[in-house]
PDB file of C-alpha atoms and ligand atoms in Angstrom:
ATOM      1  CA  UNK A   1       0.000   0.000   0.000  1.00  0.00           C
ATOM      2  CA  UNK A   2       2.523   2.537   1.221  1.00  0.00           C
ATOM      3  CA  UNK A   3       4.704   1.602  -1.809  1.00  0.00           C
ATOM      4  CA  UNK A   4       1.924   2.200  -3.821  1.00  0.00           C
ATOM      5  CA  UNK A   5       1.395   5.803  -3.057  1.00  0.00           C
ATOM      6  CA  UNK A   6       4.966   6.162  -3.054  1.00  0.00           C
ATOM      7  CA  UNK A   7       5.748   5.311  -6.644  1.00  0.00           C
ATOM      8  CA  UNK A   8       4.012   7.701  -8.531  1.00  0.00           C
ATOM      9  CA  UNK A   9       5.664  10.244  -6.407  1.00  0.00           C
ATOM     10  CA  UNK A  10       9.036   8.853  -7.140  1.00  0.00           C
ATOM     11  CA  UNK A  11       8.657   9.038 -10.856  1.00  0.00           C
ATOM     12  CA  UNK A  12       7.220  12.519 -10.986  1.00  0.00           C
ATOM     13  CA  UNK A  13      10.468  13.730  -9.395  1.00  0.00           C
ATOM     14  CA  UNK A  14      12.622  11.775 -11.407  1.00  0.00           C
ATOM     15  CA  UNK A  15      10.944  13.224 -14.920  1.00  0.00           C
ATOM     16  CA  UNK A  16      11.958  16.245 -12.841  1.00  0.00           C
ATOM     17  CA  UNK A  17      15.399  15.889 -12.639  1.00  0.00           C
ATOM     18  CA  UNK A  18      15.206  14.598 -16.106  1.00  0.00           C
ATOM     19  CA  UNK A  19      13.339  18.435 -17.692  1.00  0.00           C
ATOM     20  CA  UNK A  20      16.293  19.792 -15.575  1.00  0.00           C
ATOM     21  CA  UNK A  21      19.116  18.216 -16.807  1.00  0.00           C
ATOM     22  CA  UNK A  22      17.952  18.891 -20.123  1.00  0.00           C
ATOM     23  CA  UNK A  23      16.812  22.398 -20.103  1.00  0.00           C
ATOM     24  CA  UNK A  24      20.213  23.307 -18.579  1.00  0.00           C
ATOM     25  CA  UNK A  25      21.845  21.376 -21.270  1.00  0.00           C
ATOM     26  CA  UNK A  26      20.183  23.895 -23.701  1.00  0.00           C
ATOM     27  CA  UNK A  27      20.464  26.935 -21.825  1.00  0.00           C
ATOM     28  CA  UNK A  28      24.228  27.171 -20.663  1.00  0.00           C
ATOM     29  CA  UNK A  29      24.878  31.191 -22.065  1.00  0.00           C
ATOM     30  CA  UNK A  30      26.448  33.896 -20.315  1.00  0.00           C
ATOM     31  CA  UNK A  31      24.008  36.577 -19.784  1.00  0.00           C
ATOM     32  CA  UNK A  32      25.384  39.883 -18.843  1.00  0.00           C
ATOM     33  CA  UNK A  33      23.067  43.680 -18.487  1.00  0.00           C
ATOM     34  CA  UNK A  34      24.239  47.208 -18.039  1.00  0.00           C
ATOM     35  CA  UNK A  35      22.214  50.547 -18.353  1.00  0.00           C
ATOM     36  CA  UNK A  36      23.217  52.638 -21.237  1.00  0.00           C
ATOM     37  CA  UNK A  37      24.435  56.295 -20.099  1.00  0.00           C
ATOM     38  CA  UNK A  38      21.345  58.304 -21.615  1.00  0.00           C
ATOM     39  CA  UNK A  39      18.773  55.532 -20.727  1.00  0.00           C
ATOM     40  CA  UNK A  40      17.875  51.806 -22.415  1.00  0.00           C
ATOM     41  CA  UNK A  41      19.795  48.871 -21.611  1.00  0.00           C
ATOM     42  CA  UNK A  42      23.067  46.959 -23.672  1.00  0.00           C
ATOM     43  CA  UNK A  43      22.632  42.884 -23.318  1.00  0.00           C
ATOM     44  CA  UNK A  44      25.241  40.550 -24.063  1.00  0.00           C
ATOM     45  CA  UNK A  45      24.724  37.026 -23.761  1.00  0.00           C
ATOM     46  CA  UNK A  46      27.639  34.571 -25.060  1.00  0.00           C
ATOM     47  CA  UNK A  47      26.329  30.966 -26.062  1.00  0.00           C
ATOM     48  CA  UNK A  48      28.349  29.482 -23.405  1.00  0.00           C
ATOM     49  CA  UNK A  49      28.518  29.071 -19.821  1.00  0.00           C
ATOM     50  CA  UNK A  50      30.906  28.394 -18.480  1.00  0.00           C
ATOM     51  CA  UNK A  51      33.311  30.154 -21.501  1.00  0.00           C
ATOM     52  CA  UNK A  52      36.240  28.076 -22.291  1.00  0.00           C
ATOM     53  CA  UNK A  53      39.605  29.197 -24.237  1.00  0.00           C
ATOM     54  CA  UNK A  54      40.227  28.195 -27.955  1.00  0.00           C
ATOM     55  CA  UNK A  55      36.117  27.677 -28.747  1.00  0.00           C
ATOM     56  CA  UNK A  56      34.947  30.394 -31.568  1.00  0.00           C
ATOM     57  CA  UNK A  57      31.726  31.326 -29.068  1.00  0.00           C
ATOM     58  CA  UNK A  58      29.139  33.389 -30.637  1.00  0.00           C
ATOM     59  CA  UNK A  59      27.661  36.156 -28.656  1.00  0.00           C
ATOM     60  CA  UNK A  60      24.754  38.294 -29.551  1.00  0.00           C
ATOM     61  CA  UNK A  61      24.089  41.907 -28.226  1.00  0.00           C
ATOM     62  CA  UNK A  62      20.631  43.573 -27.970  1.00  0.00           C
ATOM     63  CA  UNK A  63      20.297  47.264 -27.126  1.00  0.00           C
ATOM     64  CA  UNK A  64      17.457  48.904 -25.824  1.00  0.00           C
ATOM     65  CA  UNK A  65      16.535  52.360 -26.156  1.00  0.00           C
ATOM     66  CA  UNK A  66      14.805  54.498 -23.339  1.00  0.00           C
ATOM     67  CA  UNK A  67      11.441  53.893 -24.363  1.00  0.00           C
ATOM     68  CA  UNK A  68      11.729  50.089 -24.615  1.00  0.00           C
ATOM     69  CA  UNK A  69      12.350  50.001 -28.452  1.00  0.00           C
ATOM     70  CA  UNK A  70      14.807  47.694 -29.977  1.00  0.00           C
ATOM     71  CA  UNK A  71      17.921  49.973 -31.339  1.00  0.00           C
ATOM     72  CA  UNK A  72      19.362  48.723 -34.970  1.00  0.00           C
ATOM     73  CA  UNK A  73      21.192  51.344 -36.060  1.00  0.00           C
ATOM     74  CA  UNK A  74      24.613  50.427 -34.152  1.00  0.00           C
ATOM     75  CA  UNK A  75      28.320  50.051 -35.055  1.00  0.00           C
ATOM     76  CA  UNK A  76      29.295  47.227 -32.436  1.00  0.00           C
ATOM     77  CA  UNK A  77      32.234  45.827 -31.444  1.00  0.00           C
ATOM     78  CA  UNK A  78      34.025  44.136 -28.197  1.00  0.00           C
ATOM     79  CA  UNK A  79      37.332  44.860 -26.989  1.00  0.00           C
ATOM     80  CA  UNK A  80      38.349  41.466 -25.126  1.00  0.00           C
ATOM     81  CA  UNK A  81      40.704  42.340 -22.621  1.00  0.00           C
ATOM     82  CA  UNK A  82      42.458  40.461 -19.807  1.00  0.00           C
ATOM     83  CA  UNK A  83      43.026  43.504 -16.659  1.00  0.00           C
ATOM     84  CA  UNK A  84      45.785  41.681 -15.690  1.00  0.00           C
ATOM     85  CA  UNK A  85      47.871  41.649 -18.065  1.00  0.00           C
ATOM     86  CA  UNK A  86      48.226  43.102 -21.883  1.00  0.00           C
ATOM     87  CA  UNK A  87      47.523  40.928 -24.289  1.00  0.00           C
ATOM     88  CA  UNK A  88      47.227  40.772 -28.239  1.00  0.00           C
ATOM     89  CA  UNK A  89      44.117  43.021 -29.698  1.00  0.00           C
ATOM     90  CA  UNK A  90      40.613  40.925 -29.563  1.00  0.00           C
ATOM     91  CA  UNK A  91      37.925  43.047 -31.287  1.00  0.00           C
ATOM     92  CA  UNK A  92      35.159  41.054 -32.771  1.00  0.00           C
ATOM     93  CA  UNK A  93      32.079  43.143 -34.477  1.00  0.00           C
ATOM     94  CA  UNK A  94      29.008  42.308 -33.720  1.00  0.00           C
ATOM     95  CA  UNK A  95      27.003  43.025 -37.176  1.00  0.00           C
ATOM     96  CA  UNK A  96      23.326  43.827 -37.174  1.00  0.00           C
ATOM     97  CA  UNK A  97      21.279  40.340 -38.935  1.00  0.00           C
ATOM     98  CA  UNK A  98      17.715  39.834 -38.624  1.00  0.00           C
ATOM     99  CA  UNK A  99      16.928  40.425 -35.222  1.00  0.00           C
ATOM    100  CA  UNK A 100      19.894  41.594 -33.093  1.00  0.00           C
ATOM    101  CA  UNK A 101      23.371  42.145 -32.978  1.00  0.00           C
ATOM    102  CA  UNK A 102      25.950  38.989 -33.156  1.00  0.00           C
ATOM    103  CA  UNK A 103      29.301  38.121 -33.460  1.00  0.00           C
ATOM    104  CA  UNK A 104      32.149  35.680 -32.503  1.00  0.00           C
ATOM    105  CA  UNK A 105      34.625  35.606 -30.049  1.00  0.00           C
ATOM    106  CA  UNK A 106      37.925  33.803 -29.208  1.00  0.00           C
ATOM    107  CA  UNK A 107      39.081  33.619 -25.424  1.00  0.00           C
ATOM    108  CA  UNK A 108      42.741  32.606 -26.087  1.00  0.00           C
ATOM    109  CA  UNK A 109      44.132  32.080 -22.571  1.00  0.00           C
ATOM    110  CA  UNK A 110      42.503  30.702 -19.782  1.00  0.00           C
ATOM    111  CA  UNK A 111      41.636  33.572 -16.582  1.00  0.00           C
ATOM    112  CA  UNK A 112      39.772  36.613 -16.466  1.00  0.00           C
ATOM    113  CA  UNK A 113      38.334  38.600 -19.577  1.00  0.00           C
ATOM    114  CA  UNK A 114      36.473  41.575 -19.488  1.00  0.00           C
ATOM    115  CA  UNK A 115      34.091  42.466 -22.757  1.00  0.00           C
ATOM    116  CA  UNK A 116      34.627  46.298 -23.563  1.00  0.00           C
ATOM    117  CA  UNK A 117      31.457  47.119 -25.207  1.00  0.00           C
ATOM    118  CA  UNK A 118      32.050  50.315 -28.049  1.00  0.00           C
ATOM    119  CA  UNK A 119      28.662  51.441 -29.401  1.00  0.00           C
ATOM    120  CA  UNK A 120      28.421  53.745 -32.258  1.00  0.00           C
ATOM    121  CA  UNK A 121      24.835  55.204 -33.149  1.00  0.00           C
ATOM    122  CA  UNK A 122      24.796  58.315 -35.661  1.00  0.00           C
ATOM    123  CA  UNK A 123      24.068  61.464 -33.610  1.00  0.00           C
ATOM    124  CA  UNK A 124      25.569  60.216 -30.693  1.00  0.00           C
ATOM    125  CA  UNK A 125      28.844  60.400 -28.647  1.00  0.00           C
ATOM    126  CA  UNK A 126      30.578  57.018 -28.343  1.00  0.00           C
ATOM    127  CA  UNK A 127      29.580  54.866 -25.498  1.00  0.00           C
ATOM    128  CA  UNK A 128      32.005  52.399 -23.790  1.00  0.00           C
ATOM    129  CA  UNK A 129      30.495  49.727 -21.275  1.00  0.00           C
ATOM    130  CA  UNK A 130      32.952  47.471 -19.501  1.00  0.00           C
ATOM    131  CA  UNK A 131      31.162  43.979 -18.494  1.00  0.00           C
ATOM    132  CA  UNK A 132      33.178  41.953 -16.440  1.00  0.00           C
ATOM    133  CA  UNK A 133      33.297  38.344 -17.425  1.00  0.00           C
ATOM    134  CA  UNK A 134      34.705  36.172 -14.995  1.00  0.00           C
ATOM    135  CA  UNK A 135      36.955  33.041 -15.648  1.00  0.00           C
ATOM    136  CA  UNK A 136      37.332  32.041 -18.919  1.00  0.00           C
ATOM    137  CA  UNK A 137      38.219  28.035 -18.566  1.00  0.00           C
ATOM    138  CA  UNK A 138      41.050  26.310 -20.272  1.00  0.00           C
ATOM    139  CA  UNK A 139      38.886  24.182 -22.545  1.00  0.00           C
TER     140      UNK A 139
HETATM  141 CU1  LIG B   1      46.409  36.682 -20.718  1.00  0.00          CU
END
């Protein structure tokens, strides 16, 4: 009797675990958000998490006027920098296509990286957002 009741119980957790495991299988990214000087916000999410050296990773970035609107009109690129030490010059574009901003980048030594965000819109003054990555992983 008691095993009875049990069982259903026990299989409704394991299918569970089972939706878990699988939705984090398909939803490992790096999601980072900062608030644009003059208002909206700049998302960058990198298809990876965690990010690991030597893997061409594609990253998309979506920015978001004041008002909520989707902004398309962007000259985007990353400056991937290491602040501990100097190291060769990392700037992958991020081109406008279809429905947001993306690009590719290359972590080529295992540690922290920052992303450097440069955003260009005509009319405006340059805007620089530093988002701070974390460990990249030796892969
Ligand atoms: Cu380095």
């Amino acid at each position: 009797m008691r095993n009875d009741m049990f069982r259903p119980i026990l299989a409704t957790i394991f299918v569970c675990f089972l939706l878990t495991l699988s939705v984090s299988a398909f939803a490992s990214e790096t999601r980072l958000e900062k608030i644009m000087p003059e208002g909206g916000t700049a998302v960058l999410t990198f298809a990876a998490d965690p990010l690991l050296t030597m893997t061409e990773t594609p990253f998309t970035v979506e920015l978001t006027g004041g008002t909520g609107k989707f902004l398309a009109d962007a000259a985007i690129s990353l400056r991937l920098v290491m602040p501990a030490m100097a190291m060769p010059l990392n700037n992958p574009k991020a081109l406008w296509q279809n429905d947001t901003y993306h690009g590719q980048a290359i972590f080529t030594m295992a540690g922290e990286w920052n992303a450097i965000m440069l955003i260009k819109r005509p009319g405006y003054d340059l805007v620089d957002l530093t988002f701070e990555l974390g460990e990249v992983l030796m892969k």
